[in-house]
Coordinates of C-alpha atoms in Angstrom, one line a residue:
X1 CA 15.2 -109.0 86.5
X2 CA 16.0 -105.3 87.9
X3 CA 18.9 -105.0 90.1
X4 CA 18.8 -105.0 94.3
X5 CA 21.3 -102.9 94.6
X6 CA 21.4 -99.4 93.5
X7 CA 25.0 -98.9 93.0
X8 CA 24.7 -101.5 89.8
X9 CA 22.2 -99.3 87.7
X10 CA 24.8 -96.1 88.4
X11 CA 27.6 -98.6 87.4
X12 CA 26.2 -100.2 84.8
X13 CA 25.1 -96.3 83.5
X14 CA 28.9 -95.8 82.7
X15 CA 29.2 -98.4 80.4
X16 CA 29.1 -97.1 77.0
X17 CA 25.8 -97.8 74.7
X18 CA 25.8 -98.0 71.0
X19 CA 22.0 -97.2 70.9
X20 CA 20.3 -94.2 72.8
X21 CA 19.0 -94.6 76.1
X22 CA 15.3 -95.9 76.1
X23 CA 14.4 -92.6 77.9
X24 CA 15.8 -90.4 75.2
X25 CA 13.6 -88.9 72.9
X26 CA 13.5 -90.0 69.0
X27 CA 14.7 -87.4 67.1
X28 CA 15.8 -85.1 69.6
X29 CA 19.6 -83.1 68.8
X30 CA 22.0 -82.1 71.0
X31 CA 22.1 -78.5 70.4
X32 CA 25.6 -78.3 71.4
X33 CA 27.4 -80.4 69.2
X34 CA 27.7 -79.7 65.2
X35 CA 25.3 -82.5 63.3
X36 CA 25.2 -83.2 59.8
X37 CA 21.3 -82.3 59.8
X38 CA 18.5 -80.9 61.7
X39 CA 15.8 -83.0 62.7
X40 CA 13.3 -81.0 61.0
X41 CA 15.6 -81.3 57.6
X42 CA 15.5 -85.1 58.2
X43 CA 13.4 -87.2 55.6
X44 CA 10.9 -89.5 57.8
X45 CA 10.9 -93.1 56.9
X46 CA 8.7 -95.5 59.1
X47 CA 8.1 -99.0 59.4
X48 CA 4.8 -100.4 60.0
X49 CA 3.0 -101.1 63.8
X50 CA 3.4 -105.1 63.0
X51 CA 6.9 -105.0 62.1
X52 CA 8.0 -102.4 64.8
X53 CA 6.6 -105.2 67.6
X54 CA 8.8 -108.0 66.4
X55 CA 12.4 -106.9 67.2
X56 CA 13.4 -110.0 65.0
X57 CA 11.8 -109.4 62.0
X58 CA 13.2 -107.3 58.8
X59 CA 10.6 -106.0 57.1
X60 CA 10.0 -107.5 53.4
X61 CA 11.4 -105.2 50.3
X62 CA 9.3 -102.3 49.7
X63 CA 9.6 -100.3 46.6
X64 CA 8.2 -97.3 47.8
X65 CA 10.7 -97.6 50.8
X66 CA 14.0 -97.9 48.4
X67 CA 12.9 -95.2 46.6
X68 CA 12.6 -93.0 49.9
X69 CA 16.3 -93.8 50.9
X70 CA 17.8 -93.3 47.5
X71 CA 19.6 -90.0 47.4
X72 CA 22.7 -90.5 49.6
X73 CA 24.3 -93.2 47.4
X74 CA 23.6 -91.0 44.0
X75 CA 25.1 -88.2 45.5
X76 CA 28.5 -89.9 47.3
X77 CA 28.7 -91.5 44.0
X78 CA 29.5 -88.0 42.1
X79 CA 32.5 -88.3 43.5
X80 CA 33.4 -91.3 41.4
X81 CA 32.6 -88.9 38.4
X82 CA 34.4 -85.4 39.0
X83 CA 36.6 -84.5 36.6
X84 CA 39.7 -85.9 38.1
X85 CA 37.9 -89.5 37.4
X86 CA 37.2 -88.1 33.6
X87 CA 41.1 -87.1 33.7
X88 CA 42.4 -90.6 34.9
X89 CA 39.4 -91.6 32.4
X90 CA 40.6 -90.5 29.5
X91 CA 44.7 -90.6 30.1
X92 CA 43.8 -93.7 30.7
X93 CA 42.4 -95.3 27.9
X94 CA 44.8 -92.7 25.6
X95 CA 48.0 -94.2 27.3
X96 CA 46.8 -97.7 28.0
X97 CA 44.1 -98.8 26.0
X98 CA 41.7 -101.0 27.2
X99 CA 44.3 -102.7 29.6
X100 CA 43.1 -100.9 32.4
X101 CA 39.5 -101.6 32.6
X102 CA 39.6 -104.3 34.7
X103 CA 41.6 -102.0 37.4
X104 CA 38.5 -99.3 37.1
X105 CA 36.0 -102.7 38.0
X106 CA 37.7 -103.7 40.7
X107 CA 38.7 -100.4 41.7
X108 CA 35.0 -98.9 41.8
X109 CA 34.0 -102.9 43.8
X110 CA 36.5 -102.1 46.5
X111 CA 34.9 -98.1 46.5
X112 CA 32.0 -100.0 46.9
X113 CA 32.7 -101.8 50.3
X114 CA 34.0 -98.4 51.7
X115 CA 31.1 -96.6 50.8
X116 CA 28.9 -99.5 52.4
X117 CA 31.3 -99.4 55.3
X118 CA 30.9 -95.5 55.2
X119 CA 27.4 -96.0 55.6
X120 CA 27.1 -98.5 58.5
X121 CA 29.1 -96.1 60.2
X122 CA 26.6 -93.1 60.3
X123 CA 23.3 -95.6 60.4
X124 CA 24.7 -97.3 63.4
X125 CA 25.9 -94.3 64.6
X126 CA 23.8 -91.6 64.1
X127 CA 27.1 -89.7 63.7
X128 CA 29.5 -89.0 61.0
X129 CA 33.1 -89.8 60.3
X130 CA 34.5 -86.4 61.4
X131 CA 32.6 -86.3 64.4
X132 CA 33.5 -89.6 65.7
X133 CA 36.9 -88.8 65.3
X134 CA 36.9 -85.9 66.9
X135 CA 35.5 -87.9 70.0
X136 CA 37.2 -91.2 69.8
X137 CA 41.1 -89.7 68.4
X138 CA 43.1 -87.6 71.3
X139 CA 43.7 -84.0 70.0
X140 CA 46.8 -84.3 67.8
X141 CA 45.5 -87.4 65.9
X142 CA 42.3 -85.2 65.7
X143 CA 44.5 -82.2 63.8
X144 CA 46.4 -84.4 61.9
X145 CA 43.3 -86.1 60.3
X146 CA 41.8 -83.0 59.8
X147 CA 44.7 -81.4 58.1
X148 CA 44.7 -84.8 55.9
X149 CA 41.2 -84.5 55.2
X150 CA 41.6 -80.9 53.8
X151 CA 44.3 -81.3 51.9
X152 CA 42.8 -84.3 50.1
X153 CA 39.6 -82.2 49.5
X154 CA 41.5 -79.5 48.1
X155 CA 43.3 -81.5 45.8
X156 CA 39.9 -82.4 44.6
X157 CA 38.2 -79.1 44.4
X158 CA 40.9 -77.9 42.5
X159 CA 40.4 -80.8 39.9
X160 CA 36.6 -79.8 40.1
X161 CA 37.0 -76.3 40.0
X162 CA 39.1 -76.4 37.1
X163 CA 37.2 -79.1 35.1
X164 CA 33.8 -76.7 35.1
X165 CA 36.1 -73.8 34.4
X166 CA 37.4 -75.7 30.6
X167 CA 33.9 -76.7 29.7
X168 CA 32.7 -73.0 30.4
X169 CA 35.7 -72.1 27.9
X170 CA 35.0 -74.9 25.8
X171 CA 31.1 -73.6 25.9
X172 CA 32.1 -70.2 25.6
X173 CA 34.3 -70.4 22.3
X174 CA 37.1 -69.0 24.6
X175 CA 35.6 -65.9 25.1
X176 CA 35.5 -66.9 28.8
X177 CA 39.3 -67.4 30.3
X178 CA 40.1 -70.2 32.5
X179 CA 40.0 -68.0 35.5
X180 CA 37.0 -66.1 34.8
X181 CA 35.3 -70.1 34.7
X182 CA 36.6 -70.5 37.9
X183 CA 35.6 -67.6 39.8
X184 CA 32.1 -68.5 38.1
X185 CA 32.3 -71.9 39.5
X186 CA 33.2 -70.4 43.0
X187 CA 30.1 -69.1 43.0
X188 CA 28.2 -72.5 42.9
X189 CA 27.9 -72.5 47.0
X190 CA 25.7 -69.7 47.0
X191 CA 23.7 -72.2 44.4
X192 CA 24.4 -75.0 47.1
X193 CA 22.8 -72.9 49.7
X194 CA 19.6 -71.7 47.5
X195 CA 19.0 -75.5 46.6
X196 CA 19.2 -76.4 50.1
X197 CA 16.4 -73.9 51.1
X198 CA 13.9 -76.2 49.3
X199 CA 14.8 -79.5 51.0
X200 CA 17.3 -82.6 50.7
X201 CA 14.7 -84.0 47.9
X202 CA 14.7 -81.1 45.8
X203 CA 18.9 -81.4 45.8
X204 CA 19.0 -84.6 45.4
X205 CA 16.9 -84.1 41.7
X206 CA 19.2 -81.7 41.1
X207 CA 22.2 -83.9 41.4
X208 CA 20.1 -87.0 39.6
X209 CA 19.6 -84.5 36.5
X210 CA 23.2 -84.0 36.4
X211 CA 23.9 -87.2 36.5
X212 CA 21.9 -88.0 33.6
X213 CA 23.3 -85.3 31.8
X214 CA 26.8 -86.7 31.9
X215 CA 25.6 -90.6 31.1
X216 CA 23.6 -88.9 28.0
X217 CA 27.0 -87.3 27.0
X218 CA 29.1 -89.8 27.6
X219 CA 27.0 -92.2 26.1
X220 CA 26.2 -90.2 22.9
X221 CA 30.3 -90.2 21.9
X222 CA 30.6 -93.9 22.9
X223 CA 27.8 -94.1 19.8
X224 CA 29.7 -91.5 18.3
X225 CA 33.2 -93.4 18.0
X226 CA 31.8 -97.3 18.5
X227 CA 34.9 -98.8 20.5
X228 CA 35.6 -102.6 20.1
X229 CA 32.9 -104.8 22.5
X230 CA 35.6 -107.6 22.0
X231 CA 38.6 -105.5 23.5
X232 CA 36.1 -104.1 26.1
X233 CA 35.2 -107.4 27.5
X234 CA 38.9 -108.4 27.6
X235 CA 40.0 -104.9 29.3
X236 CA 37.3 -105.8 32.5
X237 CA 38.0 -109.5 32.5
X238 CA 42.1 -109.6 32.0
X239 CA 44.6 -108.2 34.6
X240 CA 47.6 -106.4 32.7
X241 CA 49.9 -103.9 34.0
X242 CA 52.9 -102.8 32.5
X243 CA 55.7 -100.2 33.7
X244 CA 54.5 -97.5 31.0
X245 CA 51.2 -97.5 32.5
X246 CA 51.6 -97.8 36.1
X247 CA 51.4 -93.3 36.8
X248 CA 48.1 -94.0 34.8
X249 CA 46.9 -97.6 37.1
X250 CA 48.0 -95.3 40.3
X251 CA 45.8 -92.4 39.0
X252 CA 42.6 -94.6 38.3
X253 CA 42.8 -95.7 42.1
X254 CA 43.0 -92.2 43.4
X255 CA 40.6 -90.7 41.5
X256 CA 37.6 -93.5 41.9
X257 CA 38.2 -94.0 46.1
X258 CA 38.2 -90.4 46.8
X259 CA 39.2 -90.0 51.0
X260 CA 36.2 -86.7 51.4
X261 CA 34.1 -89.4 50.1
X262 CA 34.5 -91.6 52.8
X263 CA 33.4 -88.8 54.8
X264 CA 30.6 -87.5 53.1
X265 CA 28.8 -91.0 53.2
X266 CA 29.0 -91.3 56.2
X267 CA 26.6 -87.8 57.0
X268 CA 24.8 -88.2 53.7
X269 CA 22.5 -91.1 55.3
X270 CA 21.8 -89.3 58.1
X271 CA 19.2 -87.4 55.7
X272 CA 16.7 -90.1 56.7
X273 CA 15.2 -90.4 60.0
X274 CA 15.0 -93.7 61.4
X275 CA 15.3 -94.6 65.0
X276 CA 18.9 -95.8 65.9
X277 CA 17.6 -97.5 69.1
X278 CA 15.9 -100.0 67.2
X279 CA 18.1 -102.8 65.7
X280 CA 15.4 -103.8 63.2
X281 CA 15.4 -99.8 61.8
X282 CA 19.1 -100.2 61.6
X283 CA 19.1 -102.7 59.6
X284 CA 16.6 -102.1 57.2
X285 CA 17.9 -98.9 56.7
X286 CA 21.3 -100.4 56.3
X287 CA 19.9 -102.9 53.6
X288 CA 18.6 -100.4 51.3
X289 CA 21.5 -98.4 51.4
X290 CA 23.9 -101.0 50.1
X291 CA 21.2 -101.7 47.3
X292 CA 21.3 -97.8 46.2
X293 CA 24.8 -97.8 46.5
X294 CA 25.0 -100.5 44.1
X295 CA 22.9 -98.9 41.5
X296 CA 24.7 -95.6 41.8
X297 CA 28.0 -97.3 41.6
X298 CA 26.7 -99.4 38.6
X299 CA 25.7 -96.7 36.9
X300 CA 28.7 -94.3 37.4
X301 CA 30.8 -97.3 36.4
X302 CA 29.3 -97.2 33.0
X303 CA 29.9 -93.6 32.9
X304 CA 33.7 -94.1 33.6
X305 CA 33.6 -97.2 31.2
X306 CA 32.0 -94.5 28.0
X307 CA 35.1 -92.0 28.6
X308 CA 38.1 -94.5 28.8
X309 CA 36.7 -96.6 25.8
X310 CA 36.1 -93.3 23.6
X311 CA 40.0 -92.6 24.1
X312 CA 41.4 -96.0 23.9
X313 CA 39.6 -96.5 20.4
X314 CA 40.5 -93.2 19.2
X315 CA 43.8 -91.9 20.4
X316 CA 45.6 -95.5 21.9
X317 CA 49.1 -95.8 19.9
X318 CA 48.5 -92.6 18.6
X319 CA 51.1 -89.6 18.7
X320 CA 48.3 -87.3 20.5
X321 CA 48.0 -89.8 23.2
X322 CA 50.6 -88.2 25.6
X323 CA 49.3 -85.2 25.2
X324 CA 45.6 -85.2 26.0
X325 CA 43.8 -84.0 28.4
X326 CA 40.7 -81.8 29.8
X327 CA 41.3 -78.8 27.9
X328 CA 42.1 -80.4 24.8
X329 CA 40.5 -83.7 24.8
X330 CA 37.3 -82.2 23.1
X331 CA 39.0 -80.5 20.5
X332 CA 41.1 -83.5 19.5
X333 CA 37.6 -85.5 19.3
X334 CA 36.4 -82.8 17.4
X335 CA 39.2 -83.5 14.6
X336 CA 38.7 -86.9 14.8
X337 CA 35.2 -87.4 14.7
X338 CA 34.1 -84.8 13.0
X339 CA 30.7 -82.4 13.7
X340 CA 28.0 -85.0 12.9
X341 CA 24.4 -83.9 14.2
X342 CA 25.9 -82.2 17.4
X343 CA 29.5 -81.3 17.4
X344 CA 31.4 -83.9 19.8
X345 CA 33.7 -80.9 21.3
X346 CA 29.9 -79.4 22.8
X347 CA 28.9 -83.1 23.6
X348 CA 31.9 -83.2 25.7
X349 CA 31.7 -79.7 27.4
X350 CA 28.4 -80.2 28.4
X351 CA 29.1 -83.2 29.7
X352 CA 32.2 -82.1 31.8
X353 CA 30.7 -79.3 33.1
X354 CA 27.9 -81.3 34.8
X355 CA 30.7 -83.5 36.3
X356 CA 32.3 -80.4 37.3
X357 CA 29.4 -78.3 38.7
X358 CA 27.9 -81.6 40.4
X359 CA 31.2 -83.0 42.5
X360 CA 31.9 -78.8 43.3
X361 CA 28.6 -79.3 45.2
X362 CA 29.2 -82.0 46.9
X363 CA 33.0 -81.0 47.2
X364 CA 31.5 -78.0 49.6
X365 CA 29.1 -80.4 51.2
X366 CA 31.7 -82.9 52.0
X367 CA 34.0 -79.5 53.2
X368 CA 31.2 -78.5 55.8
X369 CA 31.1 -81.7 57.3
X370 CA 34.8 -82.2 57.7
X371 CA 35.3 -79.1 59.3
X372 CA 32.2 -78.9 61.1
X373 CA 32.5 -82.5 62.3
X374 CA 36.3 -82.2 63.2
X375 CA 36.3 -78.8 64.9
X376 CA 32.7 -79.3 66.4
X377 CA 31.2 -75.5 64.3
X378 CA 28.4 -74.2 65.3
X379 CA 27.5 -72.1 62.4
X380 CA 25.4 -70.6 59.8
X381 CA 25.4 -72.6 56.7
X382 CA 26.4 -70.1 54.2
X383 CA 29.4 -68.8 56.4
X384 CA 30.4 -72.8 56.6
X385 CA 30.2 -72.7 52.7
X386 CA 32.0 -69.6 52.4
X387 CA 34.9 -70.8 54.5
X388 CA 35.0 -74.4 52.8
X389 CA 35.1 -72.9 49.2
X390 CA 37.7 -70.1 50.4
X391 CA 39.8 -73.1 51.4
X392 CA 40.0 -74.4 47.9
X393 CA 39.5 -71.3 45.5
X394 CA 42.5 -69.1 46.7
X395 CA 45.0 -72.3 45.5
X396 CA 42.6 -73.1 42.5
X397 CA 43.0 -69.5 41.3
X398 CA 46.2 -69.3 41.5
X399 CA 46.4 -72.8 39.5
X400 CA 44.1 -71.3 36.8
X401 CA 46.7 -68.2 36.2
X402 CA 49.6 -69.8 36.4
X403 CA 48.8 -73.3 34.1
X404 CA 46.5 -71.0 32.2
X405 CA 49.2 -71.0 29.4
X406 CA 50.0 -74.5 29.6
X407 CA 47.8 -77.5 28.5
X408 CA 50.3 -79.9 29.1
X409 CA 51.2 -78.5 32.3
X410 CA 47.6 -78.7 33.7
X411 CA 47.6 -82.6 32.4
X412 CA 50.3 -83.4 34.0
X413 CA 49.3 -81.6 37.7
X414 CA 45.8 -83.4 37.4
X415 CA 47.6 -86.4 36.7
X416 CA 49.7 -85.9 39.9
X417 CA 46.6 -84.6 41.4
X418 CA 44.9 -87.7 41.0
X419 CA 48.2 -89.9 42.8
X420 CA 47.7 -87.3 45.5
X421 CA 44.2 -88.6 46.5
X422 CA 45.7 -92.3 46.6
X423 CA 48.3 -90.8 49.0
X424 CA 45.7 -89.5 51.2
X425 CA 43.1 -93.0 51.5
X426 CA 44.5 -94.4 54.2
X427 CA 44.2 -91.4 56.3
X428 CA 40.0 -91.8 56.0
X429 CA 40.4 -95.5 55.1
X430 CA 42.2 -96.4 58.4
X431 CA 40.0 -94.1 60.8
X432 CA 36.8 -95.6 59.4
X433 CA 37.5 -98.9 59.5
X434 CA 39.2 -98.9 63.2
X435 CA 35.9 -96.6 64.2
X436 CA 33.5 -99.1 62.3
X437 CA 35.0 -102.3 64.5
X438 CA 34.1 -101.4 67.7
X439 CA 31.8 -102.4 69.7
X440 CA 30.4 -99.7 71.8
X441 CA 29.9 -97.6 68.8
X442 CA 28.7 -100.2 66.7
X443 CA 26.9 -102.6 69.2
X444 CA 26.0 -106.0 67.0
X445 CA 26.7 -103.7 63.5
X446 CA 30.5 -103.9 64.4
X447 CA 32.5 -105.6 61.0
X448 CA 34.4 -109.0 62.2
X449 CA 38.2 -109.0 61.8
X450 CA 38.1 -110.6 58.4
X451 CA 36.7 -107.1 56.8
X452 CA 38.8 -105.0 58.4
X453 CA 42.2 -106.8 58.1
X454 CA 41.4 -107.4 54.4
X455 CA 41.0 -103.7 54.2
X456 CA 43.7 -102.8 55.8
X457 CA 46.3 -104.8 53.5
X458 CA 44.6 -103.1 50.6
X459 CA 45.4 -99.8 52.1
X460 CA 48.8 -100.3 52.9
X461 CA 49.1 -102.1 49.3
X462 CA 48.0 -98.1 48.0
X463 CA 50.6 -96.8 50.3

C-alpha cells in the first residue's frame, strides 16, 4: 500500500538498497566511476520468461548455462598455480615429504570458501572488492589497504615474472639470461591487451590451454617418477607438522590463498551480465559459480598434488633436498630420471613457463582492478597495464640481476616470498569478509556470523 504522506517516499529514498532502483536501467554504467567491465564487454546470460515471473523459483541445472559462467573460476584459480605455488610445491615435498599434503587439501578447501565469498561479493554487488572499499573504508584505511594490496601483488609478480623468466632459460639452453626472460615476460601485457581485443571468451581459452598445458606436464613427470599411492593417501588424510618443516607449512598457505586473488574474484564475475535487481538471477548466478569454482580448484589441486609428489619421491631425505628449487629443480630431475621419450628438464620448463606466463596475466589483471578500483581510474586500458607491470618489473629486474648469480639465493627469497603473501591475507581476508556481512550491500546474500567469525579466527591463526 503506497504511502499518504510524501515526506515517507523522500525518507524512505535515503535508506540504502542492496539492489538497483526499479527505475534504473539493466545494464546501464555509471560513467564516472571506474568498473571492472563495460556493458558491451559483458557476456549475456538469461533466464527464461517462466522462471523470470516466479521470484521464488531457481531455475533447474542447465548445462549450457554452467558452461556460459565458467571462465571466472578457471582463471582466479591460476593463481593457485603460479610459480610461487610450484616453489612451495616442490620445497615442499623435497623438505617434507608427503607430510604436508594434507595442509595443501585443506589449505586449497579454505581458498575455496574465500573465493566463493569473493564471488558473492561482486554478484551481489555488482561491484568489486577495491571499489567497495574505497566507498565503505574512510580515506586512510582506503591507502593503507591499497598499499597492502600492492605490495602483496608485487611480491607475486615478482615470483611470476621470475618463474617464466627460468623456463625461457631452461627452454633456451641458457642462451637467454635471467633478465633478458624477464624483460620478455614484461612484455606479456601488451599480449594481455591484444587478447582482450577479441573478447572475455577468447581469454578465457587462452588461459584454459594453459592450464592444460601445465596438468599435461605435471602429469607426464608424476608417470615419469611413479610416487607411492600409499604415502600419498596418508600425506592428504594424516595431520603432521614438525619444527623442521614449519618455513615450508607457512609457505604452502601463502602461496595457495594469494590476497590479489581475493580481489580479482571478486571483478572476474562481473564478466556475465545478469540482473542484480532480481534475487532469483543472483542466485543462480551465485550457484553456478561455486560449482566452477569447485572444478577449477579440483583440478588445480591435482596440479599442486603432481609437483609436491614428484619431489617427495625423488629428492625427500636426500642431500639435494635443501637445495632445490626453480632454476635447478629441472636439472636435478633431469639427473635423476633420465631423458626417456621427452627429456623431463623440457617437461618441466614447459610446464613452468605456462604457470608463469598464465598467473603474469592475470597478475596485471588483478593490478588494474586494485588500482582502478582503489583510486577510482578512469583510463585507457593499456596505460592501466603499463602502470601495473611498471609497478612490479622495476623490483623484479633488479631481483633478476642481483640473484642472477645465485640459485640458492633466489630459493630462499621465493621461499620468503611465499611467507610474505601469508603476511598480507588478512589485509584482503578481513575487508571482504566485514564488506560481505552487511546488509545494505548484501541485502538477503549477507553471510550469518558463524562464516565470518570462523573466518576471522583462521586469519588471525595466519597472523
Amino acid at each position: 500500500m503506497a504511502s499518504s504522506h510524501p515526506g515517507d517516499e523522500e525518507e524512505s529514498s535515503l535508506l540504502p538498497s542492496p539492489y538497483p532502483s526499479p527505475d534504473s536501467h539493466y545494464g546501464e554504467e555509471d560513467d564516472t566511476e571506474e568498473r571492472a567491465y563495460d556493458a558491451c564487454e559483458k557476456i549475456v546470460v538469461g533466464i527464461s520468461a517462466d522462471d523470470a515471473d516466479d521470484p521464488a523459483a531457481v531455475p533447474p541445472f542447465s548445462w549450457r548455462k554452467l558452461w556460459l559462467f565458467t571462465g571466472p573460476g578457471f582463471l582466479m584459480s591460476i593463481a593457485f598455480l603460479d610459480p610461487g605455488n610450484l616453489e612451495g610445491d616442490l620445497q615442499a615435498g623435497a623438505i617434507a615429504g608427503y607430510s604436508l599434503l594434507w595442509l595443501l587439501f585443506w589449505a586449497t578447501a579454505m581458498g575455496l570458501l574465500i573465493q566463493m565469498l569473493s564471488a558473492r561479493l561482486g554478484v551481489a554487488t555488482g561491484k568489486h572488492l577495491a571499489e567497495l572499499c574505497r566507498e565503505e573504508y574512510p580515506g586512510w584505511a582506503r591507502l593503507a589497504l591499497w598499499f597492502m594490496a600492492e605490495v602483496a601483488m608485487i611480491g607475486a609478480d615478482i615470483q611470476e615474472v621470475i618463474g617464466s623468466a627460468i623456463a625461457i632459460k631452461i627452454l633456451s639452453r641458457g642462451v637467454l639470461p635471467l633478465w633478458a626472460g624477464v624483460v620478455i615476460t614484461a612484455m606479456d601485457c601488451f599480449m594481455f591487451l591484444f587478447l582482450e581485443n577479441y573478447g572475455v571468451r577468447k581469454l578465457e581459452a587462452v588461459f584454459a590451454f594453459l592450464i592444460a598445458t601445465m596438468a599435461f606436464s605435471f602429469a607426464w613427470m608424476c608417470g615419469e617418477t611413479r610416487p607411492s599411492g600409499k604415502e600419498l593417501l596418508i600425506g592428504v588424510l594424516v595431520p603432521k607438522l614438525s619444527s623442521k618443516t614449519i618455513r615450508q607449512a607457512v609457505g604452502v598457505v601463502g602461496c595457495v590463498i594469494m590476497p590479489h586473488n581475493v580481489f580479482l574474484h571478486s571483478a572476474l564475475v562481473q564478466s556475465r551480465k545478469i540482473d542484480p535487481s532480481k534475487e532469483i538471477c543472483v542466485q543462480e548466478a551465485l550457484n553456478y559459480y561455486s560449482i566452477e569454482s569447485t572444478l577449477a580448484l579440483i583440478v588445480s589441486f591435482t596440479i599442486n598434488l603432481f609437483v609436491t609428489t614428484v619431489f617427495a619421491k625423488g629428492f625427500y631425505g636426500t642431500k639435494e633436498a635443501n637445495s632445490i628449487g626453480l632454476e635447478n629443480a629441472g636439472q636435478f630431475l633431469q639427473e635423476k630420471y633420465g631423458g626417456g621419450l621427452f627429456p623431463i628438464l623440457y617437461i618441466w620448463g614447459i610446464g613452468l613457463l605456462a604457470a608463469g606466463q598464465s598467473s603474469t596475466i592475470t597478475g596485471t589483471y588483478a593490478g588494474q582492478f586494485i588500482m582502478g578500483g582503489f583510486l577510482n581510474l578512469r583510463l585507457k586500458k593499456w596505460i592501466r597495464a603499463l602502470i601495473t607491470r611498471s609497478f612490479a618489473i622495476v623490483p623484479t629486474i633488479i631481483v633478476a640481476l642481483f640473484f642472477n648469480t645465485s640459485d640458492s639465493a633466489l630459493d630462499i627469497l621465493n621461499e620468503w616470498l611465499n611467507v610474505l603473501q601469508s603476511v598480507q591475507i588478512p589485509f584482503a581476508l578481513i575487508p571482504l569478509l566485514t564488506l560481505v556481512s552487511k546488509e545494505h550491500l548484501m541485502g538477503v546474500f549477507k553471510i550469518g556470523s558463524t562464516i565470518q567469525v570462523s573466518n576471522e579466527r583462521n586469519t588471525f591463526i595466519q597472523m
